[in-house]
Coordinates of C-alpha atoms and ligand atoms in Angstrom, one line a residue:
M1 CA 15.3 12.6 -34.7
S2 CA 13.6 13.4 -38.0
E3 CA 10.6 15.8 -38.1
E4 CA 8.4 12.9 -39.1
I5 CA 9.3 10.9 -36.1
E6 CA 9.0 14.0 -33.9
E7 CA 5.5 14.4 -35.2
N8 CA 4.8 10.8 -34.3
V9 CA 6.2 11.3 -30.7
L10 CA 3.7 14.0 -30.1
V11 CA 0.6 12.6 -31.7
C12 CA 1.0 8.8 -32.1
H13 CA 1.7 6.7 -29.1
S14 CA 1.1 3.0 -28.7
D15 CA -2.0 2.0 -26.6
K16 CA 0.2 1.2 -23.6
Q17 CA 2.2 4.4 -23.9
D18 CA -1.2 6.1 -23.8
E19 CA -2.1 4.2 -20.7
I20 CA 1.0 5.6 -19.0
I21 CA 0.6 9.1 -20.3
F22 CA -3.1 9.4 -19.3
S23 CA -3.0 7.6 -16.0
D24 CA -4.5 9.6 -13.2
E25 CA -4.1 6.8 -10.6
E26 CA -2.5 7.4 -7.3
T27 CA 0.4 5.1 -8.2
T28 CA 1.2 3.9 -11.8
V29 CA 3.9 1.4 -12.4
A30 CA 5.0 0.7 -15.9
V31 CA 7.4 -2.2 -16.3
T32 CA 8.5 -2.7 -19.9
G33 CA 11.3 -4.1 -22.1
T34 CA 14.1 -1.8 -23.1
Q35 CA 13.4 0.9 -25.6
F36 CA 9.7 0.4 -25.4
G37 CA 9.2 4.2 -25.1
K38 CA 8.6 4.4 -21.3
S39 CA 10.8 7.5 -20.7
Q40 CA 9.2 9.3 -23.6
A41 CA 5.8 8.4 -22.1
G42 CA 6.9 9.4 -18.6
A43 CA 7.9 12.9 -19.8
M44 CA 4.5 13.4 -21.4
W45 CA 2.8 12.2 -18.2
M46 CA 4.8 14.8 -16.3
K47 CA 3.9 17.4 -18.8
R48 CA 0.2 16.6 -18.2
Q49 CA 0.7 16.9 -14.4
T50 CA 2.3 20.3 -14.7
H51 CA -0.7 21.4 -16.7
T52 CA -3.2 19.9 -14.2
Y53 CA -1.7 21.6 -11.1
T54 CA -0.9 25.2 -11.9
E55 CA -0.6 27.0 -8.6
A56 CA 2.8 28.8 -8.1
N57 CA 3.5 26.6 -5.0
D58 CA 2.8 23.3 -6.8
N59 CA 5.9 21.2 -7.0
F60 CA 6.8 18.2 -9.1
L61 CA 9.6 15.7 -8.8
M62 CA 11.6 13.7 -11.3
V63 CA 14.0 11.1 -9.9
A64 CA 16.6 9.0 -11.8
P65 CA 18.8 6.3 -10.2
S66 CA 21.9 8.1 -11.6
Y67 CA 23.1 11.5 -13.0
K68 CA 23.7 9.8 -16.3
I69 CA 20.1 8.5 -16.7
M70 CA 18.8 11.9 -15.7
Q71 CA 21.1 13.7 -18.2
Q72 CA 20.8 11.3 -21.1
S73 CA 17.1 10.3 -20.9
M74 CA 14.7 11.9 -18.5
L75 CA 15.8 15.5 -18.8
P76 CA 16.1 15.8 -22.6
Y77 CA 12.7 14.1 -23.1
F78 CA 11.1 16.4 -20.5
L79 CA 12.7 19.6 -21.9
D80 CA 11.7 18.6 -25.4
A81 CA 8.1 18.0 -24.2
M82 CA 8.0 21.3 -22.3
R83 CA 9.6 23.5 -25.0
G84 CA 8.0 26.9 -24.8
F85 CA 6.2 26.2 -21.5
G86 CA 8.9 27.3 -19.0
E87 CA 12.6 27.8 -18.1
Y88 CA 15.2 25.3 -17.1
S89 CA 17.9 26.2 -14.6
K90 CA 20.8 23.8 -14.7
S91 CA 22.5 25.3 -11.6
D92 CA 19.4 24.8 -9.5
A93 CA 18.3 21.6 -11.2
V94 CA 14.7 22.9 -11.5
F95 CA 12.3 23.7 -14.3
K96 CA 10.0 26.7 -13.6
V97 CA 6.7 26.3 -15.5
H98 CA 5.4 29.6 -16.9
S99 CA 2.4 30.6 -14.8
G100 CA 2.6 27.3 -12.9
G101 CA 4.8 25.3 -10.5
T102 CA 8.3 24.0 -10.3
V103 CA 9.8 20.7 -11.3
F104 CA 12.8 19.4 -9.3
F105 CA 15.3 17.0 -10.7
R106 CA 17.0 14.6 -8.3
T107 CA 18.9 11.3 -8.2
S108 CA 18.3 8.4 -5.8
T109 CA 21.9 8.0 -5.0
D110 CA 21.4 10.3 -2.0
P111 CA 18.4 9.1 0.0
D112 CA 18.0 12.6 1.4
S113 CA 17.8 14.2 -2.1
I114 CA 14.1 14.5 -1.8
V115 CA 14.0 16.0 1.7
G116 CA 12.6 19.5 2.0
I117 CA 10.5 19.7 -1.2
P118 CA 7.0 20.7 0.0
N119 CA 3.7 20.3 -1.7
V120 CA 4.7 17.7 -4.3
R121 CA 1.7 17.1 -6.6
A122 CA 3.3 14.5 -8.9
A123 CA 6.5 12.5 -8.9
W124 CA 8.0 10.4 -11.6
G125 CA 10.8 7.9 -11.0
D126 CA 12.5 6.5 -14.2
E127 CA 14.3 3.2 -14.1
A128 CA 12.8 2.8 -10.6
G129 CA 13.9 -0.8 -10.5
K130 CA 17.3 0.5 -9.8
F131 CA 16.2 2.4 -6.6
T132 CA 17.2 0.7 -3.4
L133 CA 14.5 -0.3 -1.0
Y134 CA 15.9 2.3 1.4
F135 CA 15.4 5.1 -1.2
W136 CA 11.9 3.8 -2.1
E137 CA 10.8 3.7 1.5
N138 CA 12.0 7.3 2.0
F139 CA 10.3 8.3 -1.3
R140 CA 7.1 6.7 -0.3
A141 CA 7.1 8.2 3.2
R142 CA 7.8 11.7 2.0
I143 CA 6.1 11.9 -1.4
A144 CA 3.7 9.2 -2.3
S145 CA 1.9 9.0 1.1
K146 CA 1.3 12.8 1.0
G147 CA -1.1 12.4 -1.9
A148 CA 1.3 13.0 -4.8
R149 CA 0.5 11.1 -7.9
T150 CA 3.4 8.7 -8.6
L151 CA 4.6 7.2 -11.8
L152 CA 7.4 4.6 -11.8
T153 CA 8.7 3.5 -15.1
T154 CA 11.4 0.9 -15.4
S155 CA 12.8 -2.2 -17.1
P156 CA 13.0 -5.2 -14.7
Y157 CA 16.5 -5.7 -13.3
T158 CA 16.2 -8.2 -10.5
L159 CA 13.9 -9.7 -7.9
N160 CA 14.1 -6.7 -5.6
W161 CA 11.5 -4.7 -3.7
L162 CA 9.8 -3.7 -7.0
W163 CA 9.0 -7.3 -7.7
K164 CA 8.4 -8.5 -4.2
D165 CA 6.5 -5.6 -2.7
V166 CA 4.7 -4.2 -5.8
V167 CA 4.5 -6.2 -9.0
K168 CA 4.1 -9.7 -7.5
P169 CA 1.4 -8.7 -5.0
K170 CA -0.4 -6.8 -7.8
L171 CA -0.3 -9.8 -10.0
Q172 CA -1.9 -11.7 -7.1
G173 CA -4.8 -9.3 -7.1
K174 CA -3.6 -7.2 -4.2
L175 CA -2.7 -3.4 -4.1
P176 CA -5.9 -2.0 -5.7
E177 CA -4.4 1.5 -5.5
V178 CA -1.6 0.6 -8.0
K179 CA -2.1 0.6 -11.7
L180 CA 0.4 -1.8 -13.4
I181 CA 1.2 -1.6 -17.0
R182 CA 3.5 -4.2 -18.6
A183 CA 4.8 -4.1 -22.1
A184 CA 7.4 -5.8 -24.3
S185 CA 9.9 -3.9 -26.4
W186 CA 8.3 -5.2 -29.6
E187 CA 5.0 -3.5 -28.7
N188 CA 6.6 -0.2 -29.7
P189 CA 6.0 0.1 -33.4
Y190 CA 9.3 1.9 -33.8
H191 CA 11.4 -0.8 -32.1
T192 CA 13.4 -3.1 -34.5
L193 CA 11.9 -6.2 -32.8
H194 CA 8.5 -5.0 -33.9
D195 CA 9.4 -6.9 -37.0
P196 CA 8.6 -10.6 -36.2
V197 CA 11.5 -11.9 -38.3
K198 CA 14.0 -9.7 -36.4
K199 CA 12.4 -10.6 -33.1
L200 CA 12.8 -14.4 -33.9
R201 CA 16.4 -13.9 -34.9
E202 CA 17.2 -12.1 -31.6
Q203 CA 15.3 -14.7 -29.6
Q204 CA 17.3 -17.5 -31.1
R205 CA 20.6 -15.7 -30.5
M206 CA 19.9 -14.9 -26.8
D207 CA 19.5 -16.9 -23.6
P208 CA 15.7 -17.2 -23.2
R209 CA 15.6 -15.9 -19.7
R210 CA 17.6 -12.9 -20.6
F211 CA 15.5 -12.3 -23.7
A212 CA 12.3 -12.4 -21.6
M213 CA 13.8 -9.9 -19.2
V214 CA 15.5 -7.4 -21.5
Y215 CA 12.9 -7.3 -24.2
G216 CA 9.9 -9.1 -22.7
G217 CA 9.9 -6.9 -19.6
E218 CA 9.6 -10.0 -17.3
F219 CA 11.2 -10.2 -13.9
G220 CA 14.0 -12.6 -13.2
K221 CA 17.2 -12.9 -11.1
M222 CA 19.9 -10.6 -12.1
Q223 CA 23.0 -12.1 -13.8
G224 CA 26.3 -12.2 -11.9
L225 CA 24.7 -12.1 -8.4
V226 CA 27.3 -12.7 -5.7
Y227 CA 24.9 -14.9 -3.7
D228 CA 23.2 -16.6 -6.6
C229 CA 22.7 -19.7 -4.4
W230 CA 20.3 -17.8 -2.2
D231 CA 16.8 -19.3 -2.3
D232 CA 13.9 -17.6 -0.4
D233 CA 12.2 -21.0 0.2
E234 CA 15.3 -22.5 1.8
N235 CA 17.0 -19.5 3.3
I236 CA 14.1 -17.7 4.9
V237 CA 12.3 -19.1 7.9
K238 CA 9.5 -18.0 10.0
P239 CA 10.8 -16.6 13.3
F240 CA 10.9 -19.2 16.0
E241 CA 12.2 -19.5 19.6
L242 CA 15.9 -20.0 19.4
P243 CA 17.2 -23.0 21.5
M244 CA 19.0 -23.0 24.8
G245 CA 22.7 -22.4 24.2
T246 CA 22.3 -20.1 21.2
R247 CA 25.0 -17.4 21.0
Y248 CA 24.5 -13.9 19.6
I249 CA 26.9 -11.5 17.9
A250 CA 26.3 -8.3 16.0
G251 CA 28.0 -6.8 13.0
V252 CA 28.3 -3.0 12.3
D253 CA 28.9 -1.0 9.2
W254 CA 29.4 2.8 9.9
G255 CA 27.8 5.4 7.7
F256 CA 26.4 8.9 7.7
N257 CA 25.5 9.9 4.2
D258 CA 25.2 6.2 3.4
P259 CA 23.0 4.1 5.6
A260 CA 24.7 2.6 8.7
C261 CA 23.8 -1.0 9.4
I262 CA 23.8 -3.2 12.5
K263 CA 22.7 -6.9 12.1
V264 CA 22.3 -9.5 14.9
R265 CA 23.3 -13.0 14.2
A266 CA 22.2 -16.0 16.3
I267 CA 24.3 -19.2 16.2
T268 CA 22.7 -22.3 17.5
P269 CA 24.6 -25.1 19.3
L270 CA 24.2 -27.2 16.0
G271 CA 26.0 -24.4 14.2
I272 CA 23.0 -23.1 12.2
Q273 CA 23.2 -19.3 11.9
Y274 CA 20.3 -17.0 11.7
G275 CA 20.0 -13.3 10.7
I276 CA 17.4 -12.2 13.2
S277 CA 17.5 -8.4 13.3
E278 CA 18.7 -5.5 11.2
F279 CA 19.0 -1.7 11.7
F280 CA 19.5 0.3 8.5
K281 CA 19.5 4.1 8.4
S282 CA 21.4 7.1 7.2
G283 CA 22.3 10.2 9.2
Q284 CA 23.5 8.2 12.3
T285 CA 26.1 9.7 14.6
I286 CA 28.4 7.5 16.7
A287 CA 26.3 8.4 19.7
D288 CA 23.2 7.2 17.8
M289 CA 24.9 3.9 16.9
V290 CA 25.9 3.3 20.6
R291 CA 22.3 3.8 21.6
I292 CA 21.0 1.4 18.9
A293 CA 23.6 -1.2 19.8
K294 CA 22.6 -0.9 23.5
Q295 CA 19.0 -1.4 22.6
K296 CA 19.8 -4.5 20.6
R297 CA 21.8 -5.8 23.6
L298 CA 18.8 -5.4 25.8
T299 CA 16.8 -7.7 23.6
W300 CA 19.6 -10.3 22.9
P301 CA 22.6 -11.2 25.0
I302 CA 25.0 -10.0 22.3
E303 CA 28.6 -11.1 23.2
K304 CA 30.4 -8.7 20.9
F305 CA 30.1 -6.3 18.0
V306 CA 32.4 -6.9 15.0
C307 CA 32.8 -3.6 13.2
D308 CA 33.8 -2.1 9.9
P309 CA 37.5 -1.5 10.7
S310 CA 37.7 1.8 8.8
Q311 CA 36.7 3.8 11.9
P312 CA 38.8 2.8 15.0
G313 CA 37.5 5.9 16.9
A314 CA 33.9 4.6 16.6
I315 CA 35.0 1.1 17.8
E316 CA 36.8 2.7 20.8
E317 CA 33.6 4.7 21.6
F318 CA 31.6 1.4 21.6
N319 CA 34.1 -0.1 24.1
R320 CA 34.1 3.0 26.3
N321 CA 30.3 2.6 26.4
G322 CA 30.6 -0.9 27.7
L323 CA 29.9 -2.6 24.4
V324 CA 32.5 -5.3 23.5
A325 CA 33.5 -4.2 20.0
E326 CA 36.4 -5.3 17.8
K327 CA 37.6 -4.7 14.2
A328 CA 36.1 -7.1 11.7
T329 CA 38.3 -9.1 9.3
N330 CA 37.8 -7.2 6.1
D331 CA 39.1 -9.6 3.4
I332 CA 36.3 -9.3 0.9
R333 CA 37.0 -12.4 -1.1
L334 CA 37.5 -14.6 2.0
G335 CA 34.3 -13.2 3.6
I336 CA 32.2 -13.7 0.5
D337 CA 33.5 -17.3 -0.1
A338 CA 32.7 -18.2 3.6
H339 CA 29.3 -16.6 3.5
Y340 CA 28.5 -18.2 0.1
E341 CA 29.2 -21.6 1.6
L342 CA 27.0 -20.9 4.6
I343 CA 24.1 -19.9 2.4
K344 CA 24.6 -22.7 -0.1
S345 CA 24.7 -25.4 2.6
R346 CA 21.6 -23.7 4.2
R347 CA 23.4 -23.1 7.4
Y348 CA 22.7 -19.4 7.1
K349 CA 19.1 -18.3 7.1
E350 CA 17.2 -15.2 7.9
F351 CA 14.1 -14.7 10.0
K352 CA 11.3 -13.7 7.7
G353 CA 10.6 -10.0 7.8
T354 CA 13.5 -9.0 10.0
C355 CA 16.2 -8.1 7.5
P356 CA 14.4 -6.4 4.5
H357 CA 17.4 -4.3 3.4
S358 CA 19.7 -7.3 3.5
Q359 CA 17.2 -9.0 1.2
D360 CA 17.1 -6.1 -1.1
E361 CA 20.9 -5.6 -1.3
R362 CA 21.4 -9.3 -1.8
E363 CA 19.2 -9.2 -5.0
T364 CA 21.5 -6.5 -6.5
Y365 CA 24.9 -7.4 -5.0
H366 CA 26.7 -8.4 -8.2
Y367 CA 30.0 -8.8 -10.0
P368 CA 30.9 -6.4 -12.9
E369 CA 29.5 -7.4 -16.3
P370 CA 31.8 -9.9 -18.1
E371 CA 32.7 -7.2 -20.7
D372 CA 34.1 -5.1 -17.9
F373 CA 37.0 -7.4 -17.1
G374 CA 39.9 -8.8 -19.1
P375 CA 40.0 -12.2 -21.0
D376 CA 42.1 -13.9 -18.3
D377 CA 40.0 -12.8 -15.3
K378 CA 37.5 -15.2 -13.9
Q379 CA 34.3 -13.7 -12.6
K380 CA 34.6 -15.2 -9.2
E381 CA 38.1 -13.8 -8.7
Q382 CA 36.7 -10.3 -9.2
L383 CA 35.3 -8.3 -6.5
P384 CA 31.6 -7.3 -6.6
V385 CA 30.5 -3.8 -7.7
D386 CA 31.1 -1.6 -4.7
A387 CA 27.6 -0.2 -4.3
N388 CA 24.6 -0.8 -2.1
N389 CA 26.5 -3.3 0.0
H390 CA 26.2 -2.1 3.6
S391 CA 24.4 -5.2 5.0
M392 CA 26.4 -7.4 2.6
D393 CA 29.6 -6.1 4.3
V394 CA 28.1 -6.8 7.7
D395 CA 27.2 -10.4 6.7
R396 CA 30.8 -11.0 5.7
Y397 CA 32.2 -9.6 9.0
L398 CA 29.8 -11.8 11.0
T399 CA 30.5 -15.0 9.0
L400 CA 34.3 -14.6 9.4
A401 CA 33.9 -13.8 13.1
T402 CA 31.8 -16.9 13.7
R403 CA 34.1 -19.4 12.0
H404 CA 35.8 -20.6 15.2
M405 CA 33.1 -19.7 17.7
H406 CA 32.2 -23.3 18.5
R407 CA 35.8 -23.7 19.8
E408 CA 35.7 -20.6 21.9
K409 CA 34.0 -20.0 25.2
P410 CA 31.4 -17.3 25.2
I411 CA 32.9 -13.9 26.0
R412 CA 30.4 -13.5 28.8
P413 CA 27.7 -15.8 30.0
S414 CA 24.7 -15.8 27.7
K415 CA 22.4 -14.1 30.1
S416 CA 19.6 -11.8 29.2
T417 CA 16.9 -9.9 31.0
S418 CA 14.7 -10.1 28.0
P419 CA 11.4 -11.9 28.5
F420 CA 11.7 -13.1 24.9
D421 CA 15.0 -14.9 25.5
P422 CA 14.4 -18.6 25.1
I423 CA 17.5 -19.3 27.1
L424 CA 15.6 -18.3 30.2
R425 CA 12.7 -20.6 29.2
G426 CA 15.2 -23.4 28.6
K427 CA 14.0 -24.7 25.2
S428 CA 16.3 -27.2 23.6
E429 CA 17.4 -26.8 19.9
K430 CA 15.5 -29.8 18.8
Q431 CA 12.3 -28.5 20.4
T432 CA 12.5 -25.1 18.8
E433 CA 14.0 -25.5 15.3
N434 CA 11.2 -27.7 14.3
F435 CA 9.0 -24.6 14.1
S436 CA 10.9 -23.4 11.0
Ligands
ATP501 N1 5.4 7.1 -29.8 C1 6.6 7.1 -30.3 N2 6.8 7.5 -31.6 C2 8.0 7.4 -32.2 N3 9.1 7.1 -31.5 C3 9.0 6.8 -30.2 C4 7.8 6.8 -29.5 N4 8.0 6.5 -28.3 C5 9.4 6.3 -28.2 N5 10.0 6.5 -29.3 C6 11.4 6.4 -29.6 O1 11.8 5.1 -29.2 C7 13.1 5.1 -28.6 C8 12.9 4.6 -27.2 O2 12.1 5.5 -26.4 P1 12.4 5.7 -24.8 O3 13.8 6.2 -24.6 O4 11.3 6.5 -24.3 O5 12.3 4.2 -24.4 P2 12.7 3.5 -23.0 O6 11.7 2.4 -22.8 O7 12.7 4.6 -22.0 O8 14.1 3.0 -23.4 P3 15.3 2.5 -22.3 O9 14.9 1.1 -22.0 O10 16.5 2.6 -23.2 O11 15.2 3.5 -21.2 C9 13.5 6.6 -28.6 O12 14.3 6.8 -29.7 C10 12.2 7.3 -28.8 O13 12.4 8.6 -29.4
MG502 MG1 14.3 5.1 -20.7

């Protein structure tokens, strides 16, 4: 970077960069096109916070969705902005502000990475659109709700929690505590697309929706989604009383550092399948999982648990505890194709509000970028990127396990002690499904 530009970085920001840098709101969310200058602005915002809160026990948090983003963008901008104001310790991943507090650097790949940092005054998440809903919920519970000022900067990636729970409601006039700043790449005077001729040329070259997302900073569906046929209007229904004769099975994905997941699937006599419940949490022992599974079985007459086959010991533990558990068929391609078909034919739906992490994972469960595979490979023959797919795996297990269910007898009579069980109230499928 030339001296002239470095001068500019420090003294001359665009209006919207200034809005980010000088925001004192409880929560500031800046969604912009790529290379707008949001990370640069985020670093200056954090610098202001470290100069606002100057007690020795004041802590600050900077979170990136990956080590690479931290190393290549957040950290260098911050260290540049803080030159002469403190010391960086790479081994401890902290920056100690001279006569002030401490800045902690973390990544969102580990949901527990932010546990145990007390007295956080300000937190900045860069490329926050890549955080999972699970990480965001932890972040909000531990940091934002404790009065820390929060800045999220990001490009839009997909229609995930950031769109559904933050940006969309804000645009509808809700969330008064959130300040939303939106900007396109070309609003940065140093961006090549600031030149209208270059902008037009790029616009003509690119798919319009992709252009709007990458440079315009507008939200849209991610490219290469595995379940691109999912449609909230068609595949999400208001919870209703399930009809007489509905069968219930559950799927299990083990996890300790990663979240473990249990989902309950209802299959009506007409063969429509509903995702009706989801458990999603990290740090779960097998004993915890047995307890949760038993709780689920108290609410629904779950016939069996189809489980991630990688942990036979855990499956055995379920069985020893009286839960009927079996290994799931773990053919990824077969499972995805079958589940895709269920979604597309609208024979798979989810009860609104019951499976939030599934909804979030579905919006990011994607195939590798076309440039990542060879000329002879077809995208659909590839396997999806193996990340944030805990509930997606469970969906596959359940769909393959339910394929021949209508030909089988229930493993045990569908009998429940739950007062909510419609079986006991004897509603027919016709009577109940109309409520959707
Ligand atoms: N006010 C400014 N004056 C001069 N150059 C700037 C300014 N703000 C940002 N830049 C330069 O513009 C480029 C993009 O900035 P930055 O990395 O902050 O953008 P970004 O929106 O975070 O980009 P990305 O989408 O790649 O994460 C960088 O080279 C940065 O140095
Ligand atoms: Mg950036």
